[in-house]
Coordinates of C-alpha atoms in Angstrom, one line a residue:
Chain A
M15 CA 0.0 0.0 0.0
T16 CA 1.3 3.4 -0.9
S17 CA 1.5 5.5 2.2
M18 CA -0.6 8.6 2.5
I19 CA -0.1 12.3 3.2
L20 CA -3.2 13.4 5.1
V21 CA -4.4 17.0 5.1
F22 CA -6.9 18.2 7.7
C23 CA -9.2 20.7 6.0
E24 CA -11.6 23.3 7.4
L25 CA -15.0 24.2 5.9
K26 CA -16.8 27.5 6.3
D27 CA -20.3 28.0 5.0
G28 CA -19.9 24.8 2.9
Q29 CA -16.7 25.9 1.3
I30 CA -13.1 24.8 1.9
R31 CA -11.3 27.6 3.6
K32 CA -8.5 29.2 1.6
P33 CA -5.6 28.2 4.0
S34 CA -6.9 24.6 3.7
L35 CA -6.8 24.8 -0.1
E36 CA -3.2 26.1 0.2
V37 CA -2.1 23.2 2.4
L38 CA -4.0 20.7 0.2
S39 CA -2.1 22.0 -2.9
E40 CA 1.2 21.7 -1.1
G41 CA 0.2 18.2 0.1
R42 CA -0.4 17.2 -3.5
R43 CA 3.0 18.5 -4.5
L44 CA 4.7 16.5 -1.8
A45 CA 2.7 13.4 -2.6
D46 CA 3.7 13.6 -6.2
A47 CA 7.3 14.1 -5.3
A48 CA 7.3 11.1 -2.9
G49 CA 5.0 8.8 -4.8
K50 CA 2.4 8.9 -2.0
Q51 CA -1.4 9.3 -2.0
L52 CA -3.1 12.5 -0.8
G53 CA -6.0 12.3 1.6
A54 CA -8.2 15.2 2.6
L55 CA -9.8 14.9 6.0
F56 CA -12.9 16.8 7.1
A57 CA -14.7 16.7 10.5
G58 CA -18.0 18.3 11.6
A59 CA -21.7 18.0 11.9
S60 CA -21.8 18.1 8.2
C61 CA -19.0 17.9 5.6
A62 CA -21.0 19.3 2.7
G63 CA -18.5 21.0 0.4
S64 CA -15.7 18.6 1.0
A65 CA -16.0 17.1 -2.6
E66 CA -14.2 20.3 -3.8
A67 CA -10.9 18.7 -2.4
A68 CA -10.8 16.5 -5.5
K69 CA -10.2 19.6 -7.6
Y70 CA -7.1 20.3 -5.4
G71 CA -5.6 16.9 -5.8
A72 CA -7.2 14.7 -3.1
D73 CA -7.1 11.0 -4.1
V74 CA -9.3 10.2 -1.1
I75 CA -11.7 12.4 0.8
L76 CA -12.3 11.2 4.4
T77 CA -15.3 12.6 6.2
A78 CA -16.0 12.3 9.9
E79 CA -19.6 13.5 10.3
G80 CA -21.8 13.5 13.3
P81 CA -23.5 15.5 16.0
A82 CA -20.6 14.9 18.3
L83 CA -18.5 17.2 16.0
T84 CA -21.0 20.0 15.8
S85 CA -18.9 22.3 18.0
Y86 CA -15.1 22.2 17.9
S87 CA -13.5 20.4 20.7
S88 CA -9.7 20.1 20.9
D89 CA -9.6 16.6 22.3
V90 CA -12.3 15.1 20.2
F91 CA -11.0 16.6 16.9
A92 CA -7.4 15.5 17.9
A93 CA -8.8 12.0 18.4
V94 CA -10.5 12.1 14.9
L95 CA -7.2 13.2 13.3
A96 CA -5.1 10.7 15.0
E97 CA -7.5 7.8 14.3
A98 CA -7.6 8.8 10.6
V99 CA -3.8 8.8 10.4
K100 CA -3.7 5.3 12.1
S101 CA -6.4 3.8 10.0
K102 CA -5.0 5.0 6.7
G103 CA -1.4 4.3 7.6
A104 CA -0.6 8.0 6.9
T105 CA 3.0 9.1 7.6
V106 CA 2.4 12.8 7.2
L107 CA -0.4 14.9 8.7
L108 CA -0.7 18.5 7.6
A109 CA -3.1 21.3 8.5
A110 CA -3.2 25.1 8.0
A111 CA -1.8 27.2 10.8
T112 CA -5.2 28.7 11.6
A113 CA -6.8 29.1 15.0
V114 CA -8.2 25.5 14.7
G115 CA -5.2 24.1 13.0
K116 CA -2.7 25.3 15.6
D117 CA -5.0 24.1 18.4
V118 CA -5.6 20.6 17.1
A119 CA -2.5 19.6 15.2
P120 CA 0.0 19.6 18.1
R121 CA -2.5 17.7 20.2
A122 CA -3.0 15.1 17.5
A123 CA 0.8 14.9 17.1
A124 CA 1.2 14.1 20.9
R125 CA -1.5 11.5 20.6
L126 CA 0.5 9.9 17.7
G127 CA 3.8 10.2 19.5
A128 CA 4.9 12.4 16.6
G129 CA 7.0 15.5 16.2
Y130 CA 5.4 18.7 15.1
A131 CA 6.4 21.9 13.3
S132 CA 4.2 24.9 13.4
D133 CA 3.7 27.7 10.9
V134 CA 6.0 26.3 8.3
T135 CA 6.9 28.3 5.2
G136 CA 8.6 25.5 3.3
L137 CA 8.1 21.7 3.0
S138 CA 10.0 18.9 1.3
M139 CA 10.3 15.1 1.4
V140 CA 13.8 13.9 2.2
D141 CA 14.4 10.1 2.2
G142 CA 10.6 9.6 2.5
K143 CA 10.3 11.8 5.5
L144 CA 8.9 15.3 5.9
Q145 CA 11.4 18.2 6.3
A146 CA 10.1 21.6 7.2
V147 CA 11.5 25.2 7.1
R148 CA 9.9 27.6 9.6
P149 CA 10.6 31.1 10.8
V150 CA 12.0 31.2 14.4
Y151 CA 12.8 34.2 16.6
A152 CA 9.8 35.8 14.9
G153 CA 11.3 35.6 11.4
K154 CA 14.8 36.7 12.4
A155 CA 16.0 33.2 11.4
F156 CA 14.8 30.2 9.6
A157 CA 15.0 26.7 11.1
T158 CA 15.1 23.5 9.0
T159 CA 13.2 21.0 11.1
S160 CA 13.7 17.2 10.7
F161 CA 11.6 14.6 12.4
A162 CA 12.6 11.7 14.5
S163 CA 9.1 10.2 14.6
A164 CA 7.5 7.7 12.3
V165 CA 4.6 10.1 11.7
Q166 CA 5.4 13.8 11.0
V167 CA 2.9 16.6 11.7
A168 CA 3.1 20.2 10.5
T169 CA 0.9 23.3 10.1
T170 CA 1.5 25.6 7.1
R171 CA 1.4 29.4 7.4
P172 CA -1.5 30.9 5.5
N173 CA -0.8 33.0 2.4
V174 CA 2.6 31.4 1.8
F175 CA 1.8 28.3 -0.3
P176 CA -0.1 28.9 -3.5
A177 CA -3.5 27.1 -3.9
A178 CA -3.4 25.3 -7.3
E179 CA -6.1 23.2 -8.9
K180 CA -5.0 19.7 -9.9
A181 CA -7.8 17.3 -10.4
A182 CA -7.7 13.8 -8.7
A183 CA -10.2 11.0 -8.1
G184 CA -11.4 12.2 -4.7
T185 CA -12.9 8.8 -3.7
T186 CA -15.1 9.4 -0.6
E187 CA -14.9 7.4 2.5
A188 CA -16.8 8.0 5.8
L189 CA -15.0 7.6 9.1
A190 CA -16.4 6.4 12.4
V191 CA -17.0 9.3 14.9
P192 CA -15.9 8.9 18.5
A193 CA -18.3 9.3 21.4
S194 CA -18.8 13.0 22.4
D195 CA -17.3 13.0 25.9
F196 CA -15.2 16.1 25.3
K197 CA -13.0 17.6 27.9
S198 CA -13.5 21.1 26.4
V199 CA -15.7 22.5 23.7
V200 CA -16.3 25.8 21.9
K201 CA -19.6 27.3 23.2
E202 CA -19.9 30.5 21.3
I203 CA -18.0 32.5 18.7
L204 CA -17.7 36.2 19.2
A205 CA -16.8 37.4 15.8
K206 CA -16.1 40.9 14.8
A207 CA -19.0 42.3 12.7
S208 CA -16.6 43.5 10.0
G209 CA -16.5 40.1 8.3
K210 CA -13.1 41.0 7.0
V211 CA -10.3 38.5 6.5
D212 CA -8.0 38.0 9.5
L213 CA -4.6 39.8 9.4
S214 CA -2.8 36.4 9.4
E215 CA -4.6 35.5 6.1
A216 CA -4.7 38.9 4.5
N217 CA -3.2 39.6 1.1
V218 CA -2.9 43.4 1.6
I219 CA -2.3 45.0 5.0
V220 CA -2.1 48.7 5.8
S221 CA -0.5 49.2 9.2
G222 CA -0.2 52.3 11.4
G223 CA 2.4 53.1 14.1
R224 CA 3.1 55.8 16.6
G225 CA 3.2 58.3 13.7
M226 CA -0.6 58.0 13.5
K227 CA -0.8 60.2 16.6
D228 CA -4.2 58.9 17.6
G229 CA -6.6 56.0 17.2
A230 CA -9.2 58.1 15.4
N231 CA -6.6 58.7 12.6
F232 CA -6.7 55.1 11.7
K233 CA -9.8 56.0 9.7
I234 CA -7.5 57.1 6.8
L235 CA -5.8 53.6 6.9
E236 CA -9.3 51.9 6.8
D237 CA -10.1 54.0 3.7
L238 CA -6.9 53.0 2.0
A239 CA -7.3 49.3 3.0
D240 CA -10.9 49.3 1.7
A241 CA -9.7 50.8 -1.6
L242 CA -7.0 48.1 -1.9
G243 CA -9.1 45.2 -0.7
G244 CA -7.0 44.9 2.4
V245 CA -7.2 45.1 6.2
V246 CA -5.7 47.3 8.9
G247 CA -3.0 46.4 11.3
A248 CA -1.0 48.3 13.9
S249 CA 2.4 48.3 15.6
R250 CA 2.9 47.5 19.2
A251 CA 3.6 51.1 20.0
A252 CA 0.2 52.1 18.5
V253 CA -1.7 49.3 20.4
D254 CA 0.1 50.1 23.7
A255 CA -0.5 53.9 23.3
G256 CA -3.9 53.7 24.9
W257 CA -5.7 54.7 21.7
G258 CA -8.3 52.0 22.0
L259 CA -6.9 49.7 19.4
P260 CA -7.5 46.1 20.1
H261 CA -4.5 43.7 20.6
S262 CA -5.9 41.6 17.7
M263 CA -4.7 44.3 15.3
Q264 CA -1.1 44.1 16.5
V265 CA 1.5 42.9 14.1
G266 CA 4.9 41.9 15.5
Q267 CA 6.6 39.5 17.9
T268 CA 3.9 39.8 20.6
G269 CA 1.2 40.1 18.1
K270 CA 0.4 38.5 14.7
V271 CA 3.0 37.3 12.3
V272 CA 1.7 38.1 8.8
S273 CA 2.7 37.3 5.3
P274 CA 0.7 39.4 2.9
T275 CA 1.6 40.1 -0.7
L276 CA 1.7 43.8 0.1
Y277 CA 2.4 45.5 3.5
I278 CA 2.1 49.3 3.8
A279 CA 3.7 50.6 7.0
C280 CA 2.5 54.1 7.8
G281 CA 4.3 56.0 10.6
I282 CA 6.1 52.9 11.8
S283 CA 9.7 53.4 12.5
G284 CA 10.5 49.7 12.3
A285 CA 11.4 48.4 15.7
I286 CA 13.0 45.0 15.6
Q287 CA 9.9 43.3 17.1
H288 CA 7.6 44.8 14.5
I289 CA 9.9 43.8 11.7
A290 CA 9.8 40.3 13.0
G291 CA 6.1 40.1 12.4
M292 CA 6.0 41.5 8.9
S293 CA 9.3 40.7 7.2
G294 CA 7.7 37.8 5.5
S295 CA 5.6 40.1 3.3
K296 CA 6.4 39.9 -0.4
F297 CA 6.4 43.7 -0.9
I298 CA 6.9 46.3 1.8
V299 CA 6.0 50.0 1.4
A300 CA 7.1 52.4 4.1
I301 CA 5.7 55.9 4.5
N302 CA 7.5 57.9 7.2
K303 CA 8.6 61.5 7.8
D304 CA 12.0 60.4 9.1
P305 CA 14.2 59.4 6.2
E306 CA 16.5 57.6 8.6
A307 CA 13.7 55.3 10.0
P308 CA 15.0 51.7 10.0
I309 CA 11.8 50.5 8.2
F310 CA 13.2 52.0 5.0
K311 CA 16.1 49.5 5.0
L312 CA 13.4 46.8 4.6
A313 CA 11.1 48.6 2.2
D314 CA 10.9 47.8 -1.5
Y315 CA 9.3 51.2 -2.0
G316 CA 9.9 54.2 0.4
I317 CA 8.0 57.4 0.6
V318 CA 9.6 60.1 2.8
G319 CA 6.7 62.4 3.6
D320 CA 3.7 63.2 5.8
L321 CA 1.4 60.1 5.9
F322 CA -1.6 62.4 6.5
E323 CA -1.0 63.8 3.0
V324 CA 0.3 60.6 1.3
V325 CA -2.3 58.1 2.5
P326 CA -5.4 60.0 1.3
E327 CA -3.6 60.6 -2.0
L328 CA -3.0 56.8 -2.3
T329 CA -6.6 56.1 -1.6
K330 CA -7.7 58.6 -4.2
A331 CA -5.3 57.2 -6.8
A332 CA -6.2 53.6 -6.0
K333 CA -9.9 54.4 -6.6
A334 CA -9.1 56.3 -9.8
M335 CA -7.0 53.4 -11.1
G336 CA -9.6 50.9 -10.2
I337 CA -7.1 48.9 -8.1
G338 CA -8.2 46.6 -5.4
S339 CA -11.1 45.1 -7.3
N340 CA -9.3 41.8 -7.1
Chain B
M22 CA -6.6 24.7 44.3
K23 CA -3.2 23.8 42.9
I24 CA -1.8 25.6 39.9
L25 CA 1.3 24.7 37.9
V26 CA 2.9 27.5 35.8
A27 CA 5.4 26.3 33.2
L28 CA 7.9 29.0 32.3
K29 CA 10.5 29.0 29.5
Q30 CA 13.7 31.0 29.4
V31 CA 14.2 32.6 26.0
P32 CA 16.4 35.2 24.3
D33 CA 15.0 38.7 24.7
T34 CA 13.3 40.4 21.7
E35 CA 16.3 42.6 21.0
T36 CA 18.6 39.7 20.4
K37 CA 20.7 39.9 17.3
I38 CA 20.5 36.3 16.0
K39 CA 23.9 34.8 15.2
V40 CA 24.1 31.1 14.2
A41 CA 26.5 29.0 16.3
A42 CA 29.4 27.1 14.7
D43 CA 27.3 23.9 14.7
G44 CA 25.0 25.6 12.1
R45 CA 22.0 24.4 14.0
S46 CA 21.7 26.6 17.1
L47 CA 21.8 30.1 18.4
D48 CA 25.2 31.5 19.2
P49 CA 24.7 32.3 22.9
A50 CA 27.4 35.0 23.0
D51 CA 25.8 38.4 24.0
V52 CA 22.3 36.9 24.4
K53 CA 20.3 38.3 27.2
W54 CA 17.9 35.7 28.6
I55 CA 14.4 36.5 29.9
T56 CA 11.2 34.7 30.8
S57 CA 9.1 34.3 27.7
P58 CA 6.6 37.2 27.9
Y59 CA 3.6 34.9 27.2
D60 CA 4.6 32.9 30.2
E61 CA 4.6 36.1 32.3
Y62 CA 0.9 36.5 31.5
A63 CA 0.4 32.9 32.6
L64 CA 2.2 33.5 35.9
E65 CA 0.3 36.8 36.5
E66 CA -3.0 34.9 36.0
A67 CA -2.0 32.3 38.5
I68 CA -1.1 34.9 41.1
R69 CA -4.4 36.7 40.5
I70 CA -6.3 33.4 41.0
K71 CA -4.3 32.9 44.2
E72 CA -5.2 36.4 45.4
G73 CA -8.8 36.1 44.4
K74 CA -9.9 32.6 45.6
G75 CA -6.7 31.2 47.2
A76 CA -4.4 28.8 45.4
E77 CA -1.0 27.2 45.7
V78 CA 1.1 28.3 42.8
V79 CA 4.1 26.1 41.6
A80 CA 6.4 27.6 39.1
L81 CA 8.3 25.1 36.9
S82 CA 11.0 25.5 34.3
V83 CA 13.0 22.9 32.3
G84 CA 16.7 23.5 31.8
G85 CA 20.0 23.8 33.6
D86 CA 21.2 26.2 36.4
S87 CA 20.6 29.2 34.2
V88 CA 16.8 28.9 34.3
K89 CA 17.0 29.4 38.1
E90 CA 16.8 33.1 37.3
V91 CA 13.3 32.5 35.8
L92 CA 12.2 30.6 38.8
K93 CA 13.6 33.2 41.3
N94 CA 11.7 35.9 39.5
A95 CA 8.6 33.8 39.6
L96 CA 9.0 33.3 43.4
A97 CA 9.6 37.1 43.8
L98 CA 6.3 37.7 41.9
G99 CA 4.3 35.4 44.1
A100 CA 4.7 31.8 43.2
D101 CA 4.8 29.6 46.4
T102 CA 7.3 27.1 45.3
A103 CA 9.6 26.5 42.3
V104 CA 10.8 23.4 40.5
L105 CA 13.7 23.1 38.2
L106 CA 13.3 20.1 36.0
K107 CA 16.8 19.3 34.9
G108 CA 16.7 18.5 31.2
D109 CA 16.9 20.2 27.8
G110 CA 14.2 22.9 27.9
Q111 CA 15.3 24.6 24.7
G112 CA 14.7 21.7 22.4
D113 CA 11.8 19.8 21.1
A114 CA 8.3 20.8 22.3
F115 CA 7.2 17.1 22.4
A116 CA 10.2 16.2 24.6
V117 CA 9.5 19.1 27.0
A118 CA 5.8 18.2 27.2
Q119 CA 6.7 14.6 28.1
M120 CA 9.1 15.8 30.9
I121 CA 6.5 18.2 32.4
A122 CA 3.7 15.6 32.0
A123 CA 5.8 13.0 33.8
Y124 CA 6.4 15.4 36.7
A125 CA 2.9 16.8 36.9
K126 CA 0.9 13.6 36.5
D127 CA 0.4 12.5 40.1
K128 CA 0.7 16.0 41.8
G129 CA -3.0 16.8 41.7
F130 CA -2.8 20.1 39.8
D131 CA -6.2 21.6 39.0
L132 CA -4.9 24.0 36.4
I133 CA -1.8 24.2 34.3
L134 CA -0.9 27.6 32.8
C135 CA 1.8 28.5 30.3
G136 CA 2.3 31.0 27.5
N137 CA 0.7 30.3 24.1
K138 CA 4.1 30.0 22.6
G139 CA 7.7 30.4 23.7
L140 CA 9.1 33.6 22.3
G141 CA 11.7 32.6 19.7
G142 CA 10.8 28.9 19.2
D143 CA 7.3 30.2 18.2
N144 CA 6.0 26.6 17.9
A145 CA 3.0 27.0 20.1
A146 CA 3.0 23.3 20.7
M147 CA 4.1 22.5 24.3
G148 CA 0.8 23.4 25.9
P149 CA -1.6 21.4 23.7
M150 CA 0.9 18.5 23.7
L151 CA 1.0 18.5 27.5
A152 CA -2.8 18.6 27.7
E153 CA -3.0 15.5 25.4
L154 CA -0.3 13.6 27.3
M155 CA -2.1 14.3 30.6
G156 CA -5.5 13.4 29.1
I157 CA -7.0 16.8 30.0
G158 CA -8.7 19.6 28.3
Q159 CA -7.1 22.7 26.8
A160 CA -7.8 26.3 25.8
N161 CA -5.1 28.1 23.8
V162 CA -4.3 31.7 23.0
V163 CA -6.5 32.8 25.9
V164 CA -7.3 36.5 26.5
K165 CA -9.8 36.0 29.4
L166 CA -10.2 33.2 31.9
E167 CA -13.0 32.5 34.5
L168 CA -12.9 29.5 36.8
G169 CA -16.0 27.8 38.2
E170 CA -16.3 24.8 40.5
G171 CA -14.2 22.3 38.6
T172 CA -14.8 24.1 35.3
F173 CA -13.3 26.8 33.2
K174 CA -14.6 29.3 30.7
A175 CA -11.9 30.9 28.5
E176 CA -12.0 33.4 25.7
R177 CA -9.5 32.6 23.0
E178 CA -8.3 34.5 19.9
I179 CA -9.5 33.2 16.6
E180 CA -9.6 34.7 13.1
G181 CA -11.5 37.9 13.1
G182 CA -12.6 37.7 16.8
T183 CA -12.7 35.4 19.8
E184 CA -14.5 32.3 20.9
I185 CA -15.6 31.0 24.3
V186 CA -14.3 27.6 25.2
E187 CA -15.7 25.8 28.2
G188 CA -14.4 22.6 29.9
A189 CA -13.6 20.7 32.9
L190 CA -10.6 21.2 35.2
P191 CA -7.9 20.1 35.3
A192 CA -7.0 21.8 32.0
V193 CA -4.1 23.4 30.3
I194 CA -4.6 27.1 29.5
T195 CA -2.1 28.9 27.3
A196 CA -1.9 32.7 27.7
Q197 CA -2.0 35.5 25.1
K198 CA -1.2 39.1 25.5
G199 CA -4.4 40.9 26.7
L200 CA -5.1 38.3 29.4
N201 CA -3.8 40.7 32.1
E202 CA -1.1 43.2 32.9
P203 CA 1.8 41.5 34.6
R204 CA 3.1 43.2 37.7
Y205 CA 6.6 43.9 38.7
A206 CA 8.3 42.2 41.6
S207 CA 8.2 44.2 44.8
L208 CA 11.2 44.6 47.0
K209 CA 9.4 42.6 49.7
G210 CA 8.7 39.8 47.1
I211 CA 12.4 39.8 46.0
M212 CA 13.6 39.5 49.6
A213 CA 11.1 36.8 50.4
A214 CA 12.1 34.8 47.3
K215 CA 15.7 34.8 48.5
K216 CA 14.6 32.6 51.5
K217 CA 12.8 30.1 49.3
T218 CA 14.6 27.1 47.8
I219 CA 14.2 25.8 44.3
E220 CA 13.5 22.1 44.2
E221 CA 15.7 20.3 41.6
V222 CA 14.3 17.2 40.0
D223 CA 15.9 15.2 37.1
A224 CA 13.5 15.3 34.2
A225 CA 12.1 11.9 33.1
P226 CA 13.6 10.5 29.8
A227 CA 11.7 11.7 26.8
T228 CA 11.6 10.8 23.1
T229 CA 12.4 13.5 20.6
G230 CA 9.7 14.3 18.0
A231 CA 11.5 16.9 15.9
Q232 CA 14.8 18.7 15.9
I233 CA 16.4 21.6 14.1
S234 CA 18.9 20.4 11.6
A235 CA 19.9 23.8 10.3
L236 CA 19.5 27.4 11.3
A237 CA 20.0 30.2 8.8
L238 CA 19.4 33.9 8.6
P239 CA 16.9 35.2 6.1
P240 CA 18.3 36.5 2.9
E241 CA 19.0 40.2 2.8
R242 CA 16.2 42.1 1.2
P243 CA 17.5 44.1 -1.9
A244 CA 17.7 47.8 -1.4
G245 CA 14.4 49.5 -2.2
R246 CA 13.8 52.7 -3.9
R247 CA 12.5 56.1 -2.8
L248 CA 9.6 57.7 -4.6
E249 CA 10.0 61.4 -5.5
G250 CA 7.8 64.4 -5.9
D251 CA 4.8 65.7 -3.9
A252 CA 2.4 63.5 -2.1
A253 CA 0.1 63.1 -5.1
A254 CA 3.1 62.2 -7.4
Q255 CA 4.5 59.8 -4.9
A256 CA 1.1 58.1 -4.5
Q257 CA 0.7 57.8 -8.3
A258 CA 4.3 56.5 -8.7
L259 CA 3.8 53.9 -6.0
L260 CA 0.6 52.4 -7.3
Q261 CA 2.1 52.3 -10.8
A262 CA 5.2 50.5 -9.6
L263 CA 3.1 48.0 -7.5
K264 CA 1.0 47.3 -10.6
D265 CA 3.8 47.2 -13.3
E266 CA 6.9 46.0 -11.4
A267 CA 5.7 44.1 -8.4
K268 CA 2.5 43.0 -10.2
V269 CA 0.6 43.2 -6.9
F270 CA -2.6 44.2 -8.5

């Protein structure tokens, strides 16, 4: 039997979440390179929408469906993942490094007696085993991680691996669901009303720092982010300044680590701990009055000027050029 | 109630990363070591529970003599006792989780607190692995915690908001910034900590799950360019460049 690479996928409103499509695509690439099968694993009260995994290379689609899986429970879902790995003889288990992925994957790994690498940005198969590259020290260095265990578990950082369609058989198979005696369970989701994508998954981020002078001034960043189809972030200095900005907006070593295609830093000097959180961005733009600000060393495009003039001009120009309609 | 707080010693955020001669680890020269900030939130939460409803707080760290600093600091802040688990606390999360699980298993802890990740390693795995090995519940990346009679209710960060997780104690709770504001040690606390001893225990043998085989610095980013003109011209030039050169749009 060809061994399997198993990818745990998340569904939202009957659709496979984008970070899951990314890890599925990467799983396909690894499976092709190592001559393995690719399995896509879904768990929930309903797995409607899971068939789409076939378009992204799943040879087998495994579904664990039942009322016991209606609400997310760390221990129950970890058991489902571990059981699927064992029953299919999978040697690699992957998930996206989302809130759920990072919660369940290490727990499943421990259950399997397996090593785990989080938030990886590169994967390869070396001598039949997974090898991962991941940022450490908040991106100040990259660690190549090798596994000592028979099963290898990793979560992939969102927005790093491209989601690519590659049709496969997608044979479906239902899995048994464990009894619902959970030790902890999600009772309620308190989502922000904005409905915007999370910073960790955003393709365009407009961030403000101390140079914003006040929380209310973030409105101009919102306007630019809306025009570019992006979301707003903040530096630690801005979050800690008492301007009423939530910690969930913070980009940096004690906030979120982000990897957008475009990061626009407005009034951010570029403290080492902020840089750690955003140096994985493909393109960096810095707007700052101080031509000596360290952020300019990192920026692909630098604008020395008053952000209160430049940002509204950018918004205006973006609208005029019809950018951000992607 | 008995609370265990697991603390990790990590390089501080200002550390300039240099790769050691082995090509796999951090060059320890000039590195200033601190308690991982996320673990400080965990410790603060434990001390607040102790002040609120009464609890015995045990601080634990895995490592050699150097991590005694972390434990002394925890004692000064209000931990009742401290345990040094002698083993490799800087390595594999799975190995560390096994060591702590082996120590904690029969000690009757009602709650285990630690940071949601160790600053630097950034693997965010030790807490959930420990919960699994101990066969207890978990809530990770927690910004608010309420304890009931043998139960917990935690608010944890998720994409675009938070969620409420409820479960039975004992459980592992991993702390995120926002849970509380850690205090500073008082002079009284520091003096009292001097009189307390740190219990030293050899860590149980553990199997390694994963290891770092190479450590490398990221490639230098090529020098960028400055955009000229007034604000309107700079804005126009930037968007044009992002469109044509960078092909962002």
